[in-house]
mmCIF file of C-alpha atoms in Angstrom:
data_model
loop_
_atom_site.group_PDB
_atom_site.id
_atom_site.type_symbol
_atom_site.label_atom_id
_atom_site.label_comp_id
_atom_site.label_asym_id
_atom_site.label_seq_id
_atom_site.Cartn_x
_atom_site.Cartn_y
_atom_site.Cartn_z
ATOM 1 C CA UNK R 115 0.000 0.000 0.000
ATOM 2 C CA UNK R 116 1.269 3.479 -0.870
ATOM 3 C CA UNK R 117 0.706 6.366 1.522
ATOM 4 C CA UNK R 118 0.867 10.072 0.689
ATOM 5 C CA UNK R 119 1.965 12.421 3.458
ATOM 6 C CA UNK R 120 1.368 16.122 3.971
ATOM 7 C CA UNK R 121 0.797 18.734 6.661
ATOM 8 C CA UNK R 122 -2.918 19.143 6.008
ATOM 9 C CA UNK R 123 -5.703 17.204 4.311
ATOM 10 C CA UNK R 124 -8.479 19.421 2.936
ATOM 11 C CA UNK R 125 -11.613 17.382 2.299
ATOM 12 C CA UNK R 126 -13.651 18.795 -0.552
ATOM 13 C CA UNK R 127 -12.477 20.412 -3.799
ATOM 14 C CA UNK R 128 -15.290 22.911 -4.196
ATOM 15 C CA UNK R 129 -14.731 26.657 -3.982
ATOM 16 C CA UNK R 130 -14.505 26.579 -0.185
ATOM 17 C CA UNK R 131 -12.057 23.674 0.002
ATOM 18 C CA UNK R 132 -9.808 24.817 -2.850
ATOM 19 C CA UNK R 133 -9.632 28.309 -1.377
ATOM 20 C CA UNK R 134 -8.687 26.960 2.054
ATOM 21 C CA UNK R 135 -6.004 24.779 0.458
ATOM 22 C CA UNK R 136 -4.531 27.778 -1.381
ATOM 23 C CA UNK R 137 -4.406 29.954 1.724
ATOM 24 C CA UNK R 138 -2.772 27.201 3.760
ATOM 25 C CA UNK R 139 -0.308 26.666 0.943
ATOM 26 C CA UNK R 140 0.521 30.391 0.932
ATOM 27 C CA UNK R 141 1.456 30.016 4.609
ATOM 28 C CA UNK R 142 3.917 27.235 3.971
ATOM 29 C CA UNK R 143 1.740 24.190 4.545
ATOM 30 C CA UNK R 144 2.027 21.100 2.363
ATOM 31 C CA UNK R 145 -1.590 20.344 1.456
ATOM 32 C CA UNK R 146 -3.427 17.426 -0.135
ATOM 33 C CA UNK R 147 -6.856 18.230 -1.547
ATOM 34 C CA UNK R 148 -9.247 15.269 -1.259
ATOM 35 C CA UNK R 149 -12.317 14.786 -3.451
ATOM 36 C CA UNK R 150 -14.359 11.992 -4.997
ATOM 37 C CA UNK R 151 -14.081 13.604 -8.453
ATOM 38 C CA UNK R 152 -11.093 13.849 -10.771
ATOM 39 C CA UNK R 153 -11.604 17.620 -11.071
ATOM 40 C CA UNK R 154 -12.439 20.446 -8.691
ATOM 41 C CA UNK R 155 -15.732 22.328 -8.670
ATOM 42 C CA UNK R 156 -17.956 19.502 -9.904
ATOM 43 C CA UNK R 157 -20.754 19.788 -7.322
ATOM 44 C CA UNK R 158 -22.342 22.756 -5.520
ATOM 45 C CA UNK R 159 -19.642 25.147 -6.744
ATOM 46 C CA UNK R 160 -20.658 24.474 -10.334
ATOM 47 C CA UNK R 161 -24.310 25.458 -10.041
ATOM 48 C CA UNK R 162 -24.934 28.971 -8.753
ATOM 49 C CA UNK R 163 -25.773 32.441 -10.041
ATOM 50 C CA UNK R 164 -22.100 33.370 -10.377
ATOM 51 C CA UNK R 165 -22.386 36.476 -8.199
ATOM 52 C CA UNK R 166 -19.593 37.406 -5.798
ATOM 53 C CA UNK R 167 -22.088 39.079 -3.512
ATOM 54 C CA UNK R 168 -20.036 41.683 -1.669
ATOM 55 C CA UNK R 169 -23.242 43.757 -1.314
ATOM 56 C CA UNK R 170 -25.191 41.083 0.554
ATOM 57 C CA UNK R 171 -24.992 42.473 4.070
ATOM 58 C CA UNK R 172 -28.036 40.614 5.383
ATOM 59 C CA UNK R 173 -28.256 36.816 4.942
ATOM 60 C CA UNK R 174 -31.318 35.017 3.545
ATOM 61 C CA UNK R 175 -33.413 34.686 6.692
ATOM 62 C CA UNK R 176 -36.796 33.056 7.295
ATOM 63 C CA UNK R 177 -39.608 35.510 6.454
ATOM 64 C CA UNK R 178 -41.497 37.148 9.332
ATOM 65 C CA UNK R 179 -44.538 38.311 7.344
ATOM 66 C CA UNK R 180 -47.501 36.028 8.152
ATOM 67 C CA UNK R 181 -49.027 36.245 4.670
ATOM 68 C CA UNK R 182 -45.694 35.347 3.088
ATOM 69 C CA UNK R 183 -45.226 32.416 5.460
ATOM 70 C CA UNK R 184 -48.685 31.119 4.551
ATOM 71 C CA UNK R 185 -47.784 31.261 0.854
ATOM 72 C CA UNK R 186 -44.704 29.179 1.558
ATOM 73 C CA UNK R 187 -46.696 26.745 3.681
ATOM 74 C CA UNK R 188 -49.203 26.275 0.845
ATOM 75 C CA UNK R 189 -46.358 25.681 -1.654
ATOM 76 C CA UNK R 190 -47.559 28.655 -3.693
ATOM 77 C CA UNK R 191 -44.425 30.815 -3.517
ATOM 78 C CA UNK R 192 -42.031 30.444 -6.475
ATOM 79 C CA UNK R 193 -39.094 31.383 -4.251
ATOM 80 C CA UNK R 194 -39.344 28.185 -2.182
ATOM 81 C CA UNK R 195 -40.923 24.758 -2.405
ATOM 82 C CA UNK R 196 -40.930 21.695 -0.177
ATOM 83 C CA UNK R 197 -41.588 17.998 -0.623
ATOM 84 C CA UNK R 198 -44.415 17.008 1.703
ATOM 85 C CA UNK R 199 -43.017 13.510 2.285
ATOM 86 C CA UNK R 200 -39.819 15.020 3.692
ATOM 87 C CA UNK R 201 -41.540 17.552 5.966
ATOM 88 C CA UNK R 202 -40.963 15.530 9.193
ATOM 89 C CA UNK R 203 -37.276 15.364 8.308
ATOM 90 C CA UNK R 204 -36.609 19.077 7.779
ATOM 91 C CA UNK R 205 -39.323 20.711 9.910
ATOM 92 C CA UNK R 206 -37.182 20.779 13.100
ATOM 93 C CA UNK R 207 -34.450 22.525 11.117
ATOM 94 C CA UNK R 208 -36.990 25.044 9.765
ATOM 95 C CA UNK R 209 -38.110 25.824 13.323
ATOM 96 C CA UNK R 210 -34.507 26.578 14.280
ATOM 97 C CA UNK R 211 -34.149 28.661 11.112
ATOM 98 C CA UNK R 212 -37.268 30.658 12.053
ATOM 99 C CA UNK R 213 -36.019 31.283 15.591
ATOM 100 C CA UNK R 214 -32.567 32.315 14.371
ATOM 101 C CA UNK R 215 -34.230 34.780 11.982
ATOM 102 C CA UNK R 216 -35.609 36.947 14.795
ATOM 103 C CA UNK R 217 -34.555 40.529 13.951
ATOM 104 C CA UNK R 218 -32.050 40.921 16.791
ATOM 105 C CA UNK R 219 -30.388 37.561 16.155
ATOM 106 C CA UNK R 220 -30.341 38.116 12.385
ATOM 107 C CA UNK R 221 -28.672 41.506 12.842
ATOM 108 C CA UNK R 222 -25.978 40.010 15.090
ATOM 109 C CA UNK R 223 -25.293 37.378 12.457
ATOM 110 C CA UNK R 224 -25.126 39.954 9.694
ATOM 111 C CA UNK R 225 -22.623 42.062 11.629
ATOM 112 C CA UNK R 226 -20.520 38.968 12.356
ATOM 113 C CA UNK R 227 -20.166 38.047 8.697
ATOM 114 C CA UNK R 228 -19.913 41.644 7.411
ATOM 115 C CA UNK R 229 -16.069 41.779 7.542
ATOM 116 C CA UNK R 230 -15.967 38.647 5.352
ATOM 117 C CA UNK R 231 -18.576 39.993 2.936
ATOM 118 C CA UNK R 232 -16.664 43.258 2.546
ATOM 119 C CA UNK R 233 -13.420 41.413 1.853
ATOM 120 C CA UNK R 234 -14.928 38.737 -0.424
ATOM 121 C CA UNK R 235 -14.377 40.341 -3.836
ATOM 122 C CA UNK R 236 -10.874 41.524 -2.915
ATOM 123 C CA UNK R 237 -9.801 37.980 -2.027
ATOM 124 C CA UNK R 238 -11.217 36.680 -5.315
ATOM 125 C CA UNK R 239 -9.404 39.372 -7.282
ATOM 126 C CA UNK R 240 -6.100 38.397 -5.687
ATOM 127 C CA UNK R 241 -6.553 34.706 -6.515
ATOM 128 C CA UNK R 242 -7.855 35.417 -10.025
ATOM 129 C CA UNK R 243 -4.783 37.552 -10.762
ATOM 130 C CA UNK R 244 -2.448 34.837 -9.444
ATOM 131 C CA UNK R 245 -4.309 32.126 -11.366
ATOM 132 C CA UNK R 246 -4.116 34.202 -14.572
ATOM 133 C CA UNK R 247 -7.837 34.055 -15.407
ATOM 134 C CA UNK R 248 -9.038 37.696 -15.531
ATOM 135 C CA UNK R 249 -11.743 36.716 -18.030
ATOM 136 C CA UNK R 250 -13.555 34.818 -15.256
ATOM 137 C CA UNK R 251 -14.522 37.992 -13.384
ATOM 138 C CA UNK R 252 -16.757 40.764 -14.707
ATOM 139 C CA UNK R 253 -17.468 43.930 -12.728
ATOM 140 C CA UNK R 254 -21.063 44.337 -13.872
ATOM 141 C CA UNK R 255 -22.983 43.903 -10.635
ATOM 142 C CA UNK R 256 -26.498 42.489 -10.893
ATOM 143 C CA UNK R 257 -30.078 43.712 -11.260
ATOM 144 C CA UNK R 258 -33.079 42.905 -9.082
ATOM 145 C CA UNK R 259 -36.395 43.435 -10.916
ATOM 146 C CA UNK R 260 -39.755 44.135 -9.266
ATOM 147 C CA UNK R 261 -43.132 43.660 -10.873
ATOM 148 C CA UNK R 262 -45.219 45.144 -8.051
ATOM 149 C CA UNK R 263 -45.044 48.445 -6.181
ATOM 150 C CA UNK R 264 -45.374 46.535 -2.892
ATOM 151 C CA UNK R 265 -42.327 44.331 -3.440
ATOM 152 C CA UNK R 266 -40.306 47.297 -4.720
ATOM 153 C CA UNK R 267 -41.215 49.400 -1.677
ATOM 154 C CA UNK R 268 -40.238 46.628 0.736
ATOM 155 C CA UNK R 269 -36.858 46.133 -0.888
ATOM 156 C CA UNK R 270 -36.212 49.874 -1.086
ATOM 157 C CA UNK R 271 -36.532 50.010 2.708
ATOM 158 C CA UNK R 272 -34.023 47.158 2.978
ATOM 159 C CA UNK R 273 -31.743 48.924 0.476
ATOM 160 C CA UNK R 274 -31.749 52.145 2.503
ATOM 161 C CA UNK R 275 -30.801 50.117 5.561
ATOM 162 C CA UNK R 276 -28.035 48.289 3.682
ATOM 163 C CA UNK R 277 -26.561 51.566 2.401
ATOM 164 C CA UNK R 278 -25.685 52.435 5.993
ATOM 165 C CA UNK R 279 -23.251 49.501 5.836
ATOM 166 C CA UNK R 280 -21.625 50.546 2.581
ATOM 167 C CA UNK R 281 -23.833 48.809 -0.008
ATOM 168 C CA UNK R 282 -23.814 50.637 -3.347
ATOM 169 C CA UNK R 283 -26.457 50.676 -6.038
ATOM 170 C CA UNK R 284 -29.015 52.740 -7.877
ATOM 171 C CA UNK R 285 -32.779 52.555 -8.277
ATOM 172 C CA UNK R 286 -33.976 52.133 -11.868
ATOM 173 C CA UNK R 287 -37.230 53.112 -13.522
ATOM 174 C CA UNK R 288 -38.482 51.548 -16.754
ATOM 175 C CA UNK R 289 -36.117 53.674 -18.854
ATOM 176 C CA UNK R 290 -33.149 52.754 -16.668
ATOM 177 C CA UNK R 291 -33.962 49.053 -16.960
ATOM 178 C CA UNK R 292 -34.263 49.320 -20.749
ATOM 179 C CA UNK R 293 -30.962 51.191 -20.974
ATOM 180 C CA UNK R 294 -29.071 48.482 -19.130
ATOM 181 C CA UNK R 295 -30.985 45.490 -20.494
ATOM 182 C CA UNK R 296 -32.662 46.377 -23.824
ATOM 183 C CA UNK R 297 -33.584 42.742 -24.550
ATOM 184 C CA UNK R 298 -35.874 42.399 -21.517
ATOM 185 C CA UNK R 299 -39.649 42.543 -21.896
ATOM 186 C CA UNK R 300 -42.355 43.158 -19.312
ATOM 187 C CA UNK R 301 -43.968 45.731 -17.090
ATOM 188 C CA UNK R 302 -41.871 46.515 -14.032
ATOM 189 C CA UNK R 303 -42.455 48.744 -11.047
ATOM 190 C CA UNK R 304 -38.712 49.323 -10.913
ATOM 191 C CA UNK R 305 -35.386 47.681 -10.198
ATOM 192 C CA UNK R 306 -32.208 48.047 -8.188
ATOM 193 C CA UNK R 307 -28.818 47.733 -9.854
ATOM 194 C CA UNK R 308 -26.280 46.553 -7.271
ATOM 195 C CA UNK R 309 -23.125 47.791 -8.928
ATOM 196 C CA UNK R 310 -20.332 46.523 -6.650
ATOM 197 C CA UNK R 311 -20.627 42.699 -6.845
ATOM 198 C CA UNK R 312 -18.517 40.758 -9.292
ATOM 199 C CA UNK R 313 -19.918 38.243 -11.741
ATOM 200 C CA UNK R 314 -18.247 34.929 -12.585
ATOM 201 C CA UNK R 315 -19.454 33.545 -15.949
ATOM 202 C CA UNK R 316 -18.174 30.039 -15.181
ATOM 203 C CA UNK R 317 -18.195 29.286 -11.428
ATOM 204 C CA UNK R 318 -17.103 25.679 -11.878
ATOM 205 C CA UNK R 319 -14.342 26.863 -14.195
ATOM 206 C CA UNK R 320 -13.119 29.319 -11.583
ATOM 207 C CA UNK R 321 -12.860 26.552 -8.976
ATOM 208 C CA UNK R 322 -10.855 24.524 -11.500
ATOM 209 C CA UNK R 323 -8.590 27.510 -12.218
ATOM 210 C CA UNK R 324 -7.904 27.863 -8.495
ATOM 211 C CA UNK R 325 -7.210 24.119 -8.274
ATOM 212 C CA UNK R 326 -4.793 24.393 -11.200
ATOM 213 C CA UNK R 327 -2.990 27.202 -9.359
ATOM 214 C CA UNK R 328 -2.843 24.975 -6.275
ATOM 215 C CA UNK R 329 -1.295 22.171 -8.361
ATOM 216 C CA UNK R 330 1.247 24.506 -10.014
ATOM 217 C CA UNK R 331 2.421 25.501 -6.557
ATOM 218 C CA UNK R 332 3.020 21.896 -5.564
ATOM 219 C CA UNK R 333 -0.375 20.910 -4.202
ATOM 220 C CA UNK R 334 -1.751 17.426 -4.775
ATOM 221 C CA UNK R 335 -5.301 16.246 -5.524
ATOM 222 C CA UNK R 336 -6.144 12.824 -4.099
ATOM 223 C CA UNK R 337 -9.268 11.097 -5.407
ATOM 224 C CA UNK R 338 -10.979 9.055 -2.732
ATOM 225 C CA UNK R 339 -14.032 8.954 -0.485
ATOM 226 C CA UNK R 340 -13.594 11.682 2.127
ATOM 227 C CA UNK R 341 -15.974 9.769 4.372
ATOM 228 C CA UNK R 342 -13.110 7.365 5.121
ATOM 229 C CA UNK R 343 -11.416 10.010 7.285
ATOM 230 C CA UNK R 344 -10.224 8.590 10.595
ATOM 231 C CA UNK R 345 -8.039 9.757 13.418
ATOM 232 C CA UNK R 346 -4.773 7.841 13.766
ATOM 233 C CA UNK R 347 -1.735 8.156 16.005
ATOM 234 C CA UNK R 348 0.084 10.567 13.679
ATOM 235 C CA UNK R 349 -2.945 12.714 12.834
ATOM 236 C CA UNK R 350 -5.618 12.016 10.229
ATOM 237 C CA UNK R 351 -5.868 9.408 7.493
ATOM 238 C CA UNK R 352 -8.139 9.142 4.467
ATOM 239 C CA UNK R 353 -8.334 6.476 1.764
ATOM 240 C CA UNK R 354 -8.518 2.725 1.420
ATOM 241 C CA UNK R 355 -6.208 -0.252 1.360
ATOM 242 C CA UNK R 356 -4.704 0.493 -2.023
ATOM 243 C CA UNK R 357 -3.706 4.106 -1.364
ATOM 244 C CA UNK R 358 -4.159 6.512 1.509
ATOM 245 C CA UNK R 359 -3.130 10.013 2.573
ATOM 246 C CA UNK R 360 -1.944 11.008 6.040
ATOM 247 C CA UNK R 361 -1.492 14.436 7.638
ATOM 248 C CA UNK R 362 -1.226 16.047 11.048
ATOM 249 C CA UNK R 363 -4.360 18.118 10.438
ATOM 250 C CA UNK R 364 -7.557 17.794 8.414
ATOM 251 C CA UNK R 365 -10.125 20.331 7.230
ATOM 252 C CA UNK R 366 -13.742 19.301 6.583
ATOM 253 C CA UNK R 367 -14.909 21.457 3.661
ATOM 254 C CA UNK R 368 -17.436 19.100 2.087
ATOM 255 C CA UNK R 369 -20.334 21.526 1.855
ATOM 256 C CA UNK R 370 -23.669 19.683 2.079
ATOM 257 C CA UNK R 371 -21.842 16.376 2.617
ATOM 258 C CA UNK R 372 -19.855 17.546 5.652
ATOM 259 C CA UNK R 373 -22.202 15.657 7.977
ATOM 260 C CA UNK R 374 -20.909 12.383 6.553
ATOM 261 C CA UNK R 375 -17.706 13.116 8.481
ATOM 262 C CA UNK R 376 -18.656 15.181 11.524
ATOM 263 C CA UNK R 377 -21.637 13.048 12.600
ATOM 264 C CA UNK R 378 -19.512 9.919 12.585
ATOM 265 C CA UNK R 379 -17.070 11.731 14.861
ATOM 266 C CA UNK R 380 -19.819 12.566 17.347
ATOM 267 C CA UNK R 381 -20.679 16.180 16.471
ATOM 268 C CA UNK R 382 -24.272 17.355 16.283
ATOM 269 C CA UNK R 383 -24.228 20.386 14.021
ATOM 270 C CA UNK R 384 -27.642 21.210 12.487
ATOM 271 C CA UNK R 385 -26.532 21.266 8.860
ATOM 272 C CA UNK R 386 -29.448 21.475 6.442
ATOM 273 C CA UNK R 387 -29.646 21.787 2.680
ATOM 274 C CA UNK R 388 -31.568 23.980 0.305
ATOM 275 C CA UNK R 389 -31.678 22.287 -3.075
ATOM 276 C CA UNK R 390 -31.683 24.265 -6.310
ATOM 277 C CA UNK R 391 -31.809 23.720 -10.061
ATOM 278 C CA UNK R 392 -30.462 25.364 -13.183
ATOM 279 C CA UNK R 393 -30.653 24.984 -16.945
ATOM 280 C CA UNK R 394 -28.622 26.670 -19.695
ATOM 281 C CA UNK R 395 -30.378 27.997 -22.766
ATOM 282 C CA UNK R 396 -29.262 29.810 -25.897
ATOM 283 C CA UNK R 397 -30.275 33.395 -26.560
ATOM 284 C CA UNK R 398 -32.396 33.908 -29.683
ATOM 285 C CA UNK R 399 -31.191 36.132 -32.483
ATOM 286 C CA UNK R 400 -28.901 38.923 -31.352
ATOM 287 C CA UNK R 401 -30.388 39.219 -27.862
ATOM 288 C CA UNK R 402 -27.808 39.937 -25.164
ATOM 289 C CA UNK R 403 -28.041 39.768 -21.384
ATOM 290 C CA UNK R 404 -25.527 42.124 -19.779
ATOM 291 C CA UNK R 405 -26.052 41.361 -16.087
ATOM 292 C CA UNK R 406 -27.444 38.615 -13.895
ATOM 293 C CA UNK R 407 -31.105 39.549 -13.527
ATOM 294 C CA UNK R 408 -33.350 38.386 -10.685
ATOM 295 C CA UNK R 409 -37.093 38.386 -11.404
ATOM 296 C CA UNK R 410 -37.764 38.711 -7.684
ATOM 297 C CA UNK R 411 -41.566 38.442 -7.694
ATOM 298 C CA UNK R 412 -41.476 35.261 -9.784
ATOM 299 C CA UNK R 413 -38.547 33.634 -8.026
ATOM 300 C CA UNK R 414 -35.953 32.874 -10.724
ATOM 301 C CA UNK R 415 -32.721 34.389 -12.031
ATOM 302 C CA UNK R 416 -31.104 34.617 -15.468
ATOM 303 C CA UNK R 417 -27.306 34.871 -15.684
ATOM 304 C CA UNK R 418 -25.161 35.282 -18.855
ATOM 305 C CA UNK R 419 -22.786 32.345 -18.404
ATOM 306 C CA UNK R 420 -20.144 31.219 -20.896
ATOM 307 C CA UNK R 421 -22.215 28.095 -21.549
ATOM 308 C CA UNK R 422 -25.413 30.046 -22.242
ATOM 309 C CA UNK R 423 -28.074 31.886 -20.306
ATOM 310 C CA UNK R 424 -28.337 30.102 -16.972
ATOM 311 C CA UNK R 425 -31.848 29.924 -15.532
ATOM 312 C CA UNK R 426 -31.684 29.272 -11.778
ATOM 313 C CA UNK R 427 -34.551 28.557 -9.401
ATOM 314 C CA UNK R 428 -35.446 29.352 -5.826
ATOM 315 C CA UNK R 429 -34.892 26.810 -3.064
ATOM 316 C CA UNK R 430 -36.364 23.370 -2.572
ATOM 317 C CA UNK R 431 -36.559 21.803 0.871
ATOM 318 C CA UNK R 432 -36.063 18.065 0.529
ATOM 319 C CA UNK R 433 -33.605 15.398 1.591
ATOM 320 C CA UNK R 434 -30.230 16.006 0.023
ATOM 321 C CA UNK R 435 -30.122 12.723 -1.900
ATOM 322 C CA UNK R 436 -33.737 12.527 -3.057
ATOM 323 C CA UNK R 437 -34.198 12.216 -6.850
ATOM 324 C CA UNK R 438 -34.570 15.593 -8.594
ATOM 325 C CA UNK R 439 -38.027 17.190 -8.801
ATOM 326 C CA UNK R 440 -37.459 20.266 -10.968
ATOM 327 C CA UNK R 441 -40.988 21.663 -10.601
ATOM 328 C CA UNK R 442 -39.716 25.183 -9.945
ATOM 329 C CA UNK R 443 -37.665 25.089 -13.120
ATOM 330 C CA UNK R 444 -40.665 23.929 -15.153
ATOM 331 C CA UNK R 445 -42.725 26.771 -13.700
ATOM 332 C CA UNK R 446 -39.999 29.339 -14.311
ATOM 333 C CA UNK R 447 -39.286 28.437 -17.947
ATOM 334 C CA UNK R 448 -42.383 30.035 -19.567
ATOM 335 C CA UNK R 449 -41.977 33.112 -17.362
ATOM 336 C CA UNK R 450 -38.315 33.438 -18.318
ATOM 337 C CA UNK R 451 -39.178 33.118 -22.021
ATOM 338 C CA UNK R 452 -41.483 36.137 -21.618
ATOM 339 C CA UNK R 453 -38.770 38.138 -19.876
ATOM 340 C CA UNK R 454 -35.919 37.409 -22.300
ATOM 341 C CA UNK R 455 -35.790 35.853 -25.806
ATOM 342 C CA UNK R 456 -34.486 32.408 -24.877
ATOM 343 C CA UNK R 457 -33.865 29.686 -27.431
ATOM 344 C CA UNK R 458 -33.246 25.964 -27.132
ATOM 345 C CA UNK R 459 -31.812 24.340 -24.029
ATOM 346 C CA UNK R 460 -28.064 23.692 -24.079
ATOM 347 C CA UNK R 461 -28.159 21.072 -21.324
ATOM 348 C CA UNK R 462 -29.603 17.612 -21.890
ATOM 349 C CA UNK R 463 -31.302 17.782 -18.477
ATOM 350 C CA UNK R 464 -31.517 20.226 -15.561
ATOM 351 C CA UNK R 465 -28.715 20.344 -13.011
ATOM 352 C CA UNK R 466 -29.515 19.940 -9.321
ATOM 353 C CA UNK R 467 -27.356 20.894 -6.374
ATOM 354 C CA UNK R 468 -27.587 21.503 -2.634
ATOM 355 C CA UNK R 469 -26.650 24.576 -0.626
ATOM 356 C CA UNK R 470 -25.258 23.741 2.840
ATOM 357 C CA UNK R 471 -27.028 25.875 5.459
ATOM 358 C CA UNK R 472 -26.953 26.311 9.210
ATOM 359 C CA UNK R 473 -30.086 27.732 10.891
ATOM 360 C CA UNK R 474 -28.404 31.075 11.605
ATOM 361 C CA UNK R 475 -27.138 31.316 7.998
ATOM 362 C CA UNK R 476 -23.543 31.579 9.205
ATOM 363 C CA UNK R 477 -20.844 29.074 8.238
ATOM 364 C CA UNK R 478 -18.890 26.898 10.638
ATOM 365 C CA UNK R 479 -15.253 27.976 10.474
ATOM 366 C CA UNK R 480 -12.708 26.912 13.043
ATOM 367 C CA UNK R 481 -11.390 24.154 15.254
ATOM 368 C CA UNK R 482 -13.369 21.022 16.030
ATOM 369 C CA UNK R 483 -13.928 21.209 19.803
ATOM 370 C CA UNK R 484 -13.070 17.620 20.714
ATOM 371 C CA UNK R 485 -10.472 16.412 18.202
ATOM 372 C CA UNK R 486 -6.899 17.615 17.920
ATOM 373 C CA UNK R 487 -5.920 18.694 14.425
ATOM 374 C CA UNK R 488 -9.474 18.699 13.026
ATOM 375 C CA UNK R 489 -10.926 21.880 11.506
ATOM 376 C CA UNK R 490 -14.264 22.827 9.948
ATOM 377 C CA UNK R 491 -15.040 25.109 6.997
ATOM 378 C CA UNK R 492 -18.558 24.489 5.692
ATOM 379 C CA UNK R 493 -22.157 25.742 5.731
ATOM 380 C CA UNK R 494 -21.764 28.856 3.568
ATOM 381 C CA UNK R 495 -25.477 28.768 2.544
ATOM 382 C CA UNK R 496 -26.086 30.815 -0.637
ATOM 383 C CA UNK R 497 -22.608 32.359 -0.516
ATOM 384 C CA UNK R 498 -20.106 29.571 -1.065
ATOM 385 C CA UNK R 499 -18.742 31.264 -4.181
ATOM 386 C CA UNK R 500 -18.704 34.637 -2.448
ATOM 387 C CA UNK R 501 -17.117 33.580 0.836
ATOM 388 C CA UNK R 502 -14.869 30.706 -0.271
ATOM 389 C CA UNK R 503 -11.584 32.632 -0.571
ATOM 390 C CA UNK R 504 -12.121 34.938 2.408
ATOM 391 C CA UNK R 505 -13.229 32.118 4.723
ATOM 392 C CA UNK R 506 -10.242 30.105 3.499
ATOM 393 C CA UNK R 507 -8.014 32.972 4.549
ATOM 394 C CA UNK R 508 -9.723 33.219 7.962
ATOM 395 C CA UNK R 509 -9.316 29.491 8.544
ATOM 396 C CA UNK R 510 -5.664 29.485 7.454
ATOM 397 C CA UNK R 511 -4.924 32.392 9.788
ATOM 398 C CA UNK R 512 -6.478 30.487 12.675
ATOM 399 C CA UNK R 513 -4.589 27.294 11.831
ATOM 400 C CA UNK R 514 -1.222 29.039 11.564
ATOM 401 C CA UNK R 515 -1.557 31.339 14.562
ATOM 402 C CA UNK R 516 -1.927 34.601 12.694
ATOM 403 C CA UNK R 517 -4.207 37.394 13.827
ATOM 404 C CA UNK R 518 -7.523 36.618 12.079
ATOM 405 C CA UNK R 519 -9.055 39.204 9.774
ATOM 406 C CA UNK R 520 -12.399 38.890 11.615
ATOM 407 C CA UNK R 521 -13.623 37.655 14.966
ATOM 408 C CA UNK R 522 -13.984 33.882 14.466
ATOM 409 C CA UNK R 523 -16.156 33.318 17.554
ATOM 410 C CA UNK R 524 -19.562 33.638 15.756
ATOM 411 C CA UNK R 525 -18.532 30.841 13.367
ATOM 412 C CA UNK R 526 -17.464 28.346 16.024
ATOM 413 C CA UNK R 527 -18.954 24.846 15.873
ATOM 414 C CA UNK R 528 -19.601 24.974 19.601
ATOM 415 C CA UNK R 529 -22.322 27.609 19.205
ATOM 416 C CA UNK R 530 -24.815 24.779 18.660
ATOM 417 C CA UNK R 531 -23.998 22.926 21.895
#
């Protein structure tokens, strides 16, 4: 049996894991990146809206409006859907999500993650420059459309609040929308153009570019089942009888699959998933989409990816490994065709992925409380692409004894004890 040795094993080659591996590597650690795929960025990191959301001060919290909650409960809201058969499974998590979304608790969480949000685009720009892929970042921002005066007014109040924390953007009327996106059709009450966020037209490709940088700097990718991780006398071991990897320390960065490791080690961390779907379509004729555009009242987003126009859905609450049920995508398709001149589908079938979420919508970043040399970096909810590099830096600073760029206490695994 052959055995690879390193300083650190990073489990998971998505955006979060690759970023952590790079930051540890920058600090002199020999790192092995562990994944079940041959390439990085093949799972959750592949399927998102591509927005580096440095303007998202407030996380996606459970709604407090009774009428809105009733719409969700009746499965009539396009922004979220649930599978009735799985309700007993995820209802306790939803209760915790609701409690954590109380205004005072939500504000504390937002302020805790704000230093990471503010630094998120900067950390991406540094890695993109080092990886030599400037074409994978566009500084276009994104546009949030509103079809009703009520939804526009509610978001304008949130926007005014967010501006106090440095969020930039401008309110658009019909003429402003048409100027920025002349190919869109429909009657809109208005829109907000968030100008600061970056846009990545190939999120999976960016994860692969970061992994290629990691390899050029001497990093190794080891294909195996990360669920085989076990503590041994010299540290942590992963792999089977034919080949294994051993290191003093290990980082669990498996996104929605992180529970396959931490539960076996005796940790109860309430990790849930929000599933989502996307489909790429061609644009008809000479139609062009210049920004990611969220049709907020109808619960879908269009993004101009390299592969085509990516149509993404709201969230689906269901067991992580249930077969796909792309009802939201089927409902969104005719609405999206009315908004933008879409052509034939590029993909043979819709893609489905899972967003790893904790009830307070904050990630777990830091030391495992009861195991020497074990670290966590998962649960980045809707912002894995956004927060991957900056949370990787925070984790690497903690692991190497540097002064962390933000207070790590709110992200500690022990907050759920």
